[in-house]
GROMACS .gro file of C-alpha atoms in nm:
model
  404
    1MET     CA    1   5.134  -0.211  -3.828
    2ALA     CA    2   4.902  -0.503  -4.027
    3LEU     CA    3   5.134  -0.758  -4.137
    4ASN     CA    4   5.135  -0.842  -4.480
    5THR     CA    5   4.993  -1.230  -4.440
    6SER     CA    6   4.817  -1.421  -4.696
    7ALA     CA    7   4.702  -1.822  -4.701
    8GLU     CA    8   4.997  -1.840  -4.934
    9ALA     CA    9   5.249  -1.724  -4.731
   10PRO     CA   10   5.139  -1.735  -4.322
   11LEU     CA   11   5.247  -1.678  -4.084
   12PRO     CA   12   5.456  -1.968  -3.816
   13VAL     CA   13   5.269  -2.002  -3.424
   14GLY     CA   14   5.591  -1.876  -3.313
   15GLU     CA   15   5.697  -1.593  -3.578
   16VAL     CA   16   5.320  -1.441  -3.411
   17SER     CA   17   5.387  -1.531  -3.046
   18ARG     CA   18   5.737  -1.314  -3.110
   19LEU     CA   19   5.543  -1.038  -3.267
   20ILE     CA   20   5.244  -1.022  -2.999
   21GLY     CA   21   5.564  -1.026  -2.723
   22GLY     CA   22   5.762  -0.720  -2.890
   23TRP     CA   23   5.393  -0.523  -2.918
   24ILE     CA   24   5.299  -0.639  -2.506
   25ASN     CA   25   5.677  -0.556  -2.419
   26ARG     CA   26   5.684  -0.228  -2.577
   27LEU     CA   27   5.416  -0.103  -2.281
   28GLY     CA   28   5.434   0.051  -2.025
   29ALA     CA   29   5.369  -0.012  -1.632
   30VAL     CA   30   5.012   0.028  -1.535
   31TRP     CA   31   4.809   0.024  -1.207
   32VAL     CA   32   4.561  -0.256  -1.237
   33GLU     CA   33   4.253  -0.351  -0.950
   34GLY     CA   34   4.153  -0.645  -0.929
   35GLN     CA   35   4.026  -0.968  -0.620
   36ILE     CA   36   4.229  -1.205  -0.563
   37THR     CA   37   4.093  -1.581  -0.640
   38GLN     CA   38   4.425  -1.739  -0.679
   39LEU     CA   39   4.652  -1.767  -0.474
   40SER     CA   40   5.005  -1.972  -0.466
   41ARG     CA   41   5.266  -1.916  -0.263
   42ARG     CA   42   5.505  -2.234  -0.295
   43PRO     CA   43   5.721  -2.329   0.067
   44GLY     CA   44   6.053  -2.189  -0.136
   45ALA     CA   45   6.014  -2.094  -0.423
   46GLY     CA   46   6.087  -1.748  -0.479
   47VAL     CA   47   5.777  -1.639  -0.731
   48VAL     CA   48   5.452  -1.592  -0.598
   49PHE     CA   49   5.131  -1.643  -0.855
   50LEU     CA   50   4.808  -1.525  -0.801
   51THR     CA   51   4.494  -1.488  -1.000
   52LEU     CA   52   4.375  -1.133  -0.994
   53ARG     CA   53   4.005  -1.060  -1.177
   54ASP     CA   54   3.731  -0.761  -1.211
   55PRO     CA   55   3.485  -0.857  -0.978
   56SER     CA   56   3.232  -0.698  -1.210
   57HIS     CA   57   3.321  -0.904  -1.522
   58ASP     CA   58   3.421  -1.206  -1.614
   59ILE     CA   59   3.722  -1.138  -1.632
   60SER     CA   60   4.091  -1.267  -1.523
   61VAL     CA   61   4.454  -1.247  -1.553
   62GLY     CA   62   4.782  -1.352  -1.393
   63VAL     CA   63   4.988  -1.163  -1.174
   64THR     CA   64   5.325  -1.295  -1.102
   65CYS     CA   65   5.567  -1.116  -0.829
   66TYR     CA   66   5.886  -1.186  -0.632
   67ARG     CA   67   5.830  -1.316  -0.295
   68GLN     CA   68   5.942  -0.978  -0.098
   69VAL     CA   69   5.698  -0.777  -0.282
   70PHE     CA   70   5.378  -0.985  -0.148
   71ASP     CA   71   5.571  -1.054   0.215
   72ALA     CA   72   5.542  -0.692   0.269
   73VAL     CA   73   5.141  -0.741   0.265
   74ALA     CA   74   5.085  -1.109   0.326
   75ASP     CA   75   4.935  -1.044   0.658
   76VAL     CA   76   4.614  -0.809   0.512
   77VAL     CA   77   4.576  -0.964   0.147
   78SER     CA   78   4.454  -1.305   0.070
   79GLU     CA   79   4.190  -1.502  -0.124
   80GLY     CA   80   3.904  -1.258  -0.211
   81ALA     CA   81   4.110  -0.938  -0.094
   82ARG     CA   82   4.073  -0.672  -0.329
   83VAL     CA   83   4.397  -0.504  -0.476
   84VAL     CA   84   4.609  -0.266  -0.645
   85VAL     CA   85   4.847  -0.410  -0.843
   86HIS     CA   86   5.187  -0.180  -1.006
   87ALA     CA   87   5.269  -0.415  -1.330
   88LYS     CA   88   5.391  -0.471  -1.640
   89PRO     CA   89   5.225  -0.692  -1.883
   90GLU     CA   90   5.446  -0.958  -2.019
   91TRP     CA   91   5.375  -1.190  -2.311
   92TYR     CA   92   5.505  -1.559  -2.253
   93ALA     CA   93   5.542  -1.678  -2.605
   94PRO     CA   94   5.640  -2.057  -2.554
   95ARG     CA   95   5.238  -2.101  -2.407
   96GLY     CA   96   5.115  -1.728  -2.596
   97GLN     CA   97   5.014  -1.652  -2.256
   98LEU     CA   98   4.978  -1.313  -2.122
   99SER     CA   99   5.023  -1.236  -1.751
  100LEU     CA  100   5.157  -0.927  -1.491
  101ARG     CA  101   5.457  -0.932  -1.340
  102ALA     CA  102   5.434  -0.721  -1.011
  103VAL     CA  103   5.627  -0.447  -0.891
  104GLU     CA  104   5.436  -0.321  -0.571
  105ILE     CA  105   5.068  -0.464  -0.408
  106ARG     CA  106   4.815  -0.219  -0.224
  107PRO     CA  107   4.608  -0.354  -0.035
  108VAL     CA  108   4.237  -0.202  -0.085
  109GLY     CA  109   4.091  -0.017   0.222
  110ILE     CA  110   3.748  -0.007   0.412
  111GLY     CA  111   3.709   0.341   0.372
  112GLU     CA  112   3.820   0.391   0.016
  113LEU     CA  113   3.585   0.108  -0.093
  114LEU     CA  114   3.305   0.348   0.081
  115ALA     CA  115   3.388   0.618  -0.052
  116ARG     CA  116   3.375   0.425  -0.360
  117LEU     CA  117   3.021   0.312  -0.294
  118GLU     CA  118   2.921   0.658  -0.178
  119GLN     CA  119   3.029   0.782  -0.557
  120LEU     CA  120   2.934   0.453  -0.721
  121LYS     CA  121   2.597   0.549  -0.544
  122ARG     CA  122   2.498   0.960  -0.606
  123THR     CA  123   2.536   0.868  -0.979
  124LEU     CA  124   2.318   0.530  -1.022
  125ALA     CA  125   2.083   0.760  -0.779
  126SER     CA  126   2.162   1.095  -1.020
  127GLU     CA  127   2.025   0.782  -1.327
  128GLY     CA  128   1.689   0.776  -1.080
  129LEU     CA  129   1.794   0.402  -0.973
  130PHE     CA  130   1.669   0.466  -0.654
  131ALA     CA  131   1.313   0.702  -0.715
  132LEU     CA  132   1.015   0.611  -0.455
  133ASP     CA  133   0.864   0.639  -0.827
  134ARG     CA  134   0.995   0.299  -0.972
  135LYS     CA  135   0.880   0.125  -0.630
  136ARG     CA  136   0.711  -0.173  -0.713
  137GLN     CA  137   0.421  -0.263  -0.534
  138LEU     CA  138   0.444  -0.667  -0.387
  139PRO     CA  139   0.137  -0.863  -0.474
  140PHE     CA  140  -0.076  -0.943  -0.167
  141LEU     CA  141  -0.051  -1.365  -0.202
  142PRO     CA  142   0.247  -1.460  -0.453
  143GLN     CA  143   0.197  -1.768  -0.568
  144LEU     CA  144   0.555  -1.831  -0.659
  145VAL     CA  145   0.857  -1.684  -0.490
  146GLY     CA  146   1.196  -1.674  -0.634
  147LEU     CA  147   1.492  -1.696  -0.427
  148VAL     CA  148   1.854  -1.612  -0.411
  149VAL     CA  149   2.026  -1.736  -0.173
  150GLY     CA  150   2.377  -1.912  -0.036
  151ARG     CA  151   2.301  -2.295  -0.076
  152ALA     CA  152   2.242  -2.528   0.262
  153SER     CA  153   2.265  -2.142   0.458
  154ALA     CA  154   2.027  -1.990   0.800
  155ALA     CA  155   1.915  -1.761   0.539
  156GLU     CA  156   1.756  -1.991   0.320
  157ARG     CA  157   1.634  -2.173   0.626
  158ASP     CA  158   1.478  -1.877   0.726
  159VAL     CA  159   1.325  -1.725   0.399
  160LEU     CA  160   1.146  -2.095   0.355
  161GLU     CA  161   1.008  -2.203   0.702
  162ASN     CA  162   0.889  -1.862   0.814
  163ALA     CA  163   0.701  -1.853   0.469
  164ARG     CA  164   0.590  -2.172   0.458
  165ARG     CA  165   0.472  -2.170   0.822
  166ARG     CA  166   0.279  -1.796   0.790
  167TRP     CA  167   0.099  -1.983   0.454
  168PRO     CA  168   0.177  -2.314   0.372
  169ALA     CA  169   0.057  -2.298  -0.025
  170VAL     CA  170   0.402  -2.128  -0.071
  171ARG     CA  171   0.551  -2.253  -0.360
  172PHE     CA  172   0.970  -2.157  -0.391
  173GLU     CA  173   1.209  -2.152  -0.678
  174VAL     CA  174   1.567  -2.156  -0.524
  175ARG     CA  175   1.809  -2.012  -0.723
  176ASN     CA  176   2.213  -2.137  -0.429
  177VAL     CA  177   2.485  -1.926  -0.528
  178ALA     CA  178   2.733  -1.766  -0.351
  179VAL     CA  179   2.717  -1.449  -0.191
  180GLN     CA  180   3.027  -1.360  -0.138
  181GLY     CA  181   3.357  -1.333  -0.296
  182VAL     CA  182   3.451  -1.303  -0.652
  183HIS     CA  183   3.205  -1.581  -0.821
  184ALA     CA  184   2.935  -1.478  -0.614
  185VAL     CA  185   2.825  -1.031  -0.833
  186PRO     CA  186   2.793  -1.239  -1.187
  187GLN     CA  187   2.614  -1.562  -0.971
  188VAL     CA  188   2.366  -1.355  -0.785
  189VAL     CA  189   2.288  -1.135  -1.155
  190ARG     CA  190   2.277  -1.486  -1.297
  191ALA     CA  191   1.983  -1.579  -1.039
  192VAL     CA  192   1.770  -1.253  -1.081
  193ARG     CA  193   1.719  -1.282  -1.476
  194GLU     CA  194   1.699  -1.622  -1.434
  195LEU     CA  195   1.409  -1.573  -1.212
  196ASP     CA  196   1.238  -1.263  -1.398
  197ALA     CA  197   1.176  -1.466  -1.738
  198LEU     CA  198   1.035  -1.700  -1.529
  199PRO     CA  199   0.677  -1.537  -1.604
  200ASP     CA  200   0.543  -1.772  -1.308
  201VAL     CA  201   0.745  -1.572  -1.030
  202ASP     CA  202   0.573  -1.304  -0.849
  203VAL     CA  203   0.831  -1.128  -0.651
  204ILE     CA  204   1.245  -1.229  -0.613
  205ILE     CA  205   1.436  -1.272  -0.265
  206VAL     CA  206   1.816  -1.192  -0.258
  207ALA     CA  207   1.897  -1.317   0.076
  208ARG     CA  208   2.162  -1.386   0.328
  209GLY     CA  209   2.234  -1.286   0.677
  210GLY     CA  210   2.457  -1.051   0.715
  211GLY     CA  211   2.864  -1.000   0.705
  212SER     CA  212   3.099  -0.753   0.713
  213VAL     CA  213   3.137  -0.502   0.524
  214GLU     CA  214   3.397  -0.639   0.285
  215ASP     CA  215   3.142  -0.963   0.275
  216LEU     CA  216   2.891  -0.788   0.167
  217LEU     CA  217   3.010  -0.597  -0.142
  218PRO     CA  218   2.886  -0.759  -0.386
  219PHE     CA  219   2.562  -0.701  -0.308
  220SER     CA  220   2.675  -0.287  -0.404
  221ASP     CA  221   2.791  -0.422  -0.731
  222GLU     CA  222   2.654  -0.164  -1.070
  223GLU     CA  223   2.651  -0.449  -1.200
  224LEU     CA  224   2.407  -0.609  -0.990
  225VAL     CA  225   2.221  -0.315  -0.956
  226ARG     CA  226   2.175  -0.232  -1.268
  227ALA     CA  227   2.035  -0.586  -1.293
  228VAL     CA  228   1.772  -0.540  -1.027
  229ALA     CA  229   1.669  -0.225  -1.154
  230GLN     CA  230   1.554  -0.366  -1.564
  231CYS     CA  231   1.370  -0.599  -1.300
  232ARG     CA  232   0.998  -0.662  -1.463
  233THR     CA  233   0.927  -0.888  -1.215
  234PRO     CA  234   0.943  -0.706  -0.785
  235VAL     CA  235   1.264  -0.790  -0.632
  236VAL     CA  236   1.308  -0.769  -0.177
  237SER     CA  237   1.681  -0.703  -0.056
  238ALA     CA  238   1.699  -0.957   0.207
  239ILE     CA  239   2.112  -0.874   0.348
  240GLY     CA  240   2.027  -0.847   0.706
  241HIS     CA  241   2.273  -0.598   0.732
  242GLU     CA  242   2.186  -0.244   0.950
  243PRO     CA  243   2.498  -0.049   1.015
  244ASP     CA  244   2.598  -0.018   0.624
  245ALA     CA  245   2.297  -0.092   0.371
  246PRO     CA  246   2.437  -0.245   0.017
  247LEU     CA  247   2.278  -0.077  -0.286
  248LEU     CA  248   2.118  -0.362  -0.358
  249ASP     CA  249   1.864  -0.188  -0.106
  250LEU     CA  250   1.794   0.148  -0.273
  251VAL     CA  251   1.742   0.064  -0.597
  252ALA     CA  252   1.511  -0.365  -0.491
  253ASP     CA  253   1.146  -0.212  -0.393
  254LEU     CA  254   1.152  -0.353  -0.072
  255ARG     CA  255   1.436  -0.316   0.197
  256ALA     CA  256   1.396  -0.633   0.482
  257SER     CA  257   1.601  -0.606   0.772
  258THR     CA  258   1.646  -0.947   0.768
  259PRO     CA  259   1.544  -1.325   0.574
  260THR     CA  260   1.338  -1.363   0.803
  261ASP     CA  261   1.201  -1.048   0.821
  262ALA     CA  262   1.144  -1.076   0.440
  263ALA     CA  263   0.934  -1.374   0.408
  264LYS     CA  264   0.672  -1.182   0.687
  265LYS     CA  265   0.621  -0.942   0.431
  266VAL     CA  266   0.621  -1.135   0.143
  267VAL     CA  267   0.387  -1.406   0.265
  268PRO     CA  268   0.112  -1.310   0.462
  269ASP     CA  269   0.044  -1.463   0.722
  270VAL     CA  270  -0.301  -1.754   0.700
  271GLY     CA  271  -0.401  -1.688   0.991
  272GLU     CA  272  -0.439  -1.272   1.051
  273GLU     CA  273  -0.599  -1.330   0.705
  274LEU     CA  274  -0.844  -1.576   0.839
  275ASP     CA  275  -0.918  -1.332   1.155
  276ARG     CA  276  -0.919  -1.057   0.890
  277VAL     CA  277  -1.176  -1.261   0.668
  278ARG     CA  278  -1.409  -1.294   1.017
  279MET     CA  279  -1.350  -1.005   1.116
  280LEU     CA  280  -1.460  -0.852   0.776
  281ARG     CA  281  -1.759  -1.110   0.807
  282ASP     CA  282  -1.878  -1.031   1.153
  283ARG     CA  283  -1.819  -0.633   1.064
  284ALA     CA  284  -2.036  -0.712   0.738
  285ARG     CA  285  -2.334  -0.957   0.910
  286ARG     CA  286  -2.327  -0.639   1.181
  287HIS     CA  287  -2.416  -0.406   0.879
  288VAL     CA  288  -2.729  -0.618   0.663
  289ARG     CA  289  -2.876  -0.660   1.020
  290GLY     CA  290  -2.867  -0.301   1.064
  291LEU     CA  291  -3.040  -0.283   0.716
  292VAL     CA  292  -3.257  -0.534   0.800
  293ASP     CA  293  -3.349  -0.382   1.128
  294ARG     CA  294  -3.394  -0.015   0.959
  295GLU     CA  295  -3.592  -0.147   0.688
  296GLU     CA  296  -3.774  -0.365   0.946
  297ARG     CA  297  -3.927  -0.088   1.153
  298GLY     CA  298  -3.981   0.188   0.860
  299LEU     CA  299  -4.196  -0.137   0.732
  300ALA     CA  300  -4.410  -0.134   1.034
  301GLY     CA  301  -4.430   0.194   1.048
  302MET     CA  302  -4.565   0.240   0.674
  303LEU     CA  303  -4.794  -0.058   0.806
  304ALA     CA  304  -4.944   0.144   1.144
  305ARG     CA  305  -5.029   0.403   0.950
  306PRO     CA  306  -5.442   0.423   0.927
  307TRP     CA  307  -5.460   0.345   0.527
  308MET     CA  308  -5.231   0.074   0.569
  309GLU     CA  309  -5.480  -0.112   0.832
  310ARG     CA  310  -5.744   0.057   0.580
  311PRO     CA  311  -5.663   0.043   0.254
  312HIS     CA  312  -5.993   0.115   0.086
  313ARG     CA  313  -6.064   0.420   0.329
  314MET     CA  314  -5.848   0.647   0.090
  315VAL     CA  315  -6.075   0.552  -0.223
  316ASP     CA  316  -6.348   0.608   0.009
  317ASP     CA  317  -6.247   0.925   0.103
  318ARG     CA  318  -6.173   1.013  -0.211
  319ALA     CA  319  -6.542   0.838  -0.362
  320ASP     CA  320  -6.704   1.103  -0.075
  321GLU     CA  321  -6.467   1.425  -0.260
  322VAL     CA  322  -6.578   1.385  -0.603
  323ASP     CA  323  -6.953   1.280  -0.519
  324ALA     CA  324  -6.923   1.668  -0.308
  325LEU     CA  325  -6.708   1.767  -0.653
  326LEU     CA  326  -7.018   1.673  -0.887
  327HIS     CA  327  -7.276   1.750  -0.654
  328ARG     CA  328  -7.139   2.118  -0.688
  329SER     CA  329  -7.092   2.108  -1.050
  330ARG     CA  330  -7.461   2.056  -1.091
  331ARG     CA  331  -7.566   2.321  -0.796
  332VAL     CA  332  -7.295   2.519  -1.019
  333LEU     CA  333  -7.451   2.445  -1.381
  334GLY     CA  334  -7.841   2.499  -1.263
  335HIS     CA  335  -7.779   2.793  -1.182
  336LEU     CA  336  -7.617   2.905  -1.451
  337LEU     CA  337  -7.832   2.753  -1.724
  338ASP     CA  338  -8.124   2.899  -1.448
  339ARG     CA  339  -7.997   3.219  -1.588
  340ALA     CA  340  -7.913   3.203  -1.872
  341ASP     CA  341  -8.316   3.108  -1.875
  342SER     CA  342  -8.426   3.371  -1.690
  343GLU     CA  343  -8.205   3.630  -1.872
  344LEU     CA  344  -8.271   3.447  -2.254
  345SER     CA  345  -8.715   3.530  -2.090
  346HIS     CA  346  -8.660   3.857  -2.023
  347THR     CA  347  -8.475   3.951  -2.366
  348HIS     CA  348  -8.756   3.737  -2.543
  349ALA     CA  349  -9.023   3.999  -2.320
  350ARG     CA  350  -8.821   4.291  -2.447
  351VAL     CA  351  -8.767   4.160  -2.806
  352VAL     CA  352  -9.188   4.075  -2.815
  353ALA     CA  353  -9.224   4.360  -2.696
  354LEU     CA  354  -9.084   4.567  -2.912
  355SER     CA  355  -9.126   4.371  -3.282
  356PRO     CA  356  -9.401   4.515  -3.552
  357ALA     CA  357  -9.637   4.225  -3.464
  358ALA     CA  358  -9.673   4.403  -3.087
  359THR     CA  359  -9.826   4.693  -3.302
  360LEU     CA  360 -10.047   4.478  -3.478
  361GLU     CA  361 -10.165   4.316  -3.215
  362ARG     CA  362 -10.282   4.692  -3.038
  363GLY     CA  363 -10.472   4.754  -3.320
  364TYR     CA  364 -10.268   4.888  -3.558
  365ALA     CA  365 -10.206   4.822  -3.957
  366VAL     CA  366  -9.862   4.892  -4.184
  367LEU     CA  367  -9.973   5.054  -4.508
  368GLN     CA  368  -9.766   4.957  -4.814
  369ARG     CA  369  -9.820   5.024  -5.162
  370ALA     CA  370  -9.821   4.769  -5.456
  371GLY     CA  371  -9.468   4.763  -5.417
  372GLY     CA  372  -9.403   4.638  -5.071
  373GLU     CA  373  -9.335   5.021  -4.975
  374VAL     CA  374  -9.423   5.092  -4.628
  375VAL     CA  375  -9.692   5.433  -4.627
  376ARG     CA  376  -9.556   5.645  -4.353
  377SER     CA  377  -9.727   5.960  -4.506
  378PRO     CA  378 -10.050   6.081  -4.636
  379ALA     CA  379  -9.843   6.349  -4.889
  380GLU     CA  380  -9.693   5.975  -5.020
  381VAL     CA  381 -10.035   5.829  -5.228
  382GLY     CA  382 -10.263   5.996  -5.422
  383PRO     CA  383 -10.640   5.952  -5.453
  384GLY     CA  384 -10.783   5.628  -5.634
  385GLU     CA  385 -10.397   5.404  -5.531
  386ASP     CA  386 -10.462   5.091  -5.408
  387LEU     CA  387 -10.251   5.032  -5.120
  388ARG     CA  388 -10.189   4.683  -4.896
  389ALA     CA  389 -10.370   4.719  -4.507
  390ARG     CA  390 -10.156   4.467  -4.296
  391VAL     CA  391 -10.337   4.359  -3.956
  392ALA     CA  392 -10.270   4.142  -3.636
  393GLU     CA  393 -10.431   3.900  -3.860
  394GLY     CA  394 -10.461   3.900  -4.207
  395GLU     CA  395 -10.420   4.237  -4.464
  396LEU     CA  396 -10.675   4.400  -4.558
  397HIS     CA  397 -10.721   4.575  -4.976
  398VAL     CA  398 -10.799   4.945  -4.955
  399THR     CA  399 -10.750   5.246  -5.206
  400VAL     CA  400 -10.731   5.560  -5.110
  401VAL     CA  401 -11.024   5.842  -5.207
  402PRO     CA  402 -10.975   6.239  -5.164
  403ARG     CA  403 -11.051   6.406  -4.860
  404THR     CA  404 -11.428   6.575  -4.894
   0.00000   0.00000   0.00000
């Protein structure tokens, strides 16, 4: 219920604390799961103090319990263990502090943890976080490699030494984090996001040198898996635990069996690359030599042909052909002209033979009246009519006389 307060009528701190305590006391007992981060068992004390933390979030709450409650699980519960606590919320008014009063503590068994991981695995897989088409190709030669690893660990030494042995010029941006325990998840997530935000980092390696199932639980945390899935930079998982692969192996772009294997897969070997370059260079040289040899043989074959030995021979042969064609065309044209001349002579002879002048040459004459009409019959003229007689050598004027 809201309180009616104002700057003129405020509530005292003690009253506010008392009211909060009243609200919390009305809450019933709850089952809470978390990871023990601090454990205080003072000799002779009847109360045990511990801090319960959410492994996926930076949230903690204090827990108190009677010694006999904790002694029931003291052999299997220690700092870093995951437990389920049945407790009632309590409010300590003098300090304004919330805590839980535990009446029962149960350790979370391996079987239960694995079952939860399997359920989380199915959930994340249904969202497509493990799909193969999401996997990104690692760069051939990364200039800067991001490394998330435990401080001064064997995994860090294996990655750095093996990578630099393979490619001495490779550079690393190292983030040392806790790789197990209650601080592992937030530190690893923060380191991955920091490296992913650096534009010069080409690939990120998350490495750890193996461990028990409990030790590797941070690398199956949902927050870490989603953080890796959101990275723009390719991520390599190198946890080094073969029997039980953490979920990080499934969401990463590449899984390496060990930190050493990660160095081999991320950084190429300079000796192998030099051998490959040498082999490719030899292959290219053989290929070029083969091309040159083939072209030389082809050129030699072309030069060996007769028309290449005597380049003018082809022109001479063509000149002879041109002369032959020219003579042939002249003969054909001469024959055509002779035949045309003969035909013209025959035609001229026929024309001459049929012309009126030829008739006149044989002594005939053509009679014409004064108007130029040709006389074809004696009946056409009358006595005393003047006519003109055309002969071969000229014409005569004649007069028609009556027949006696």
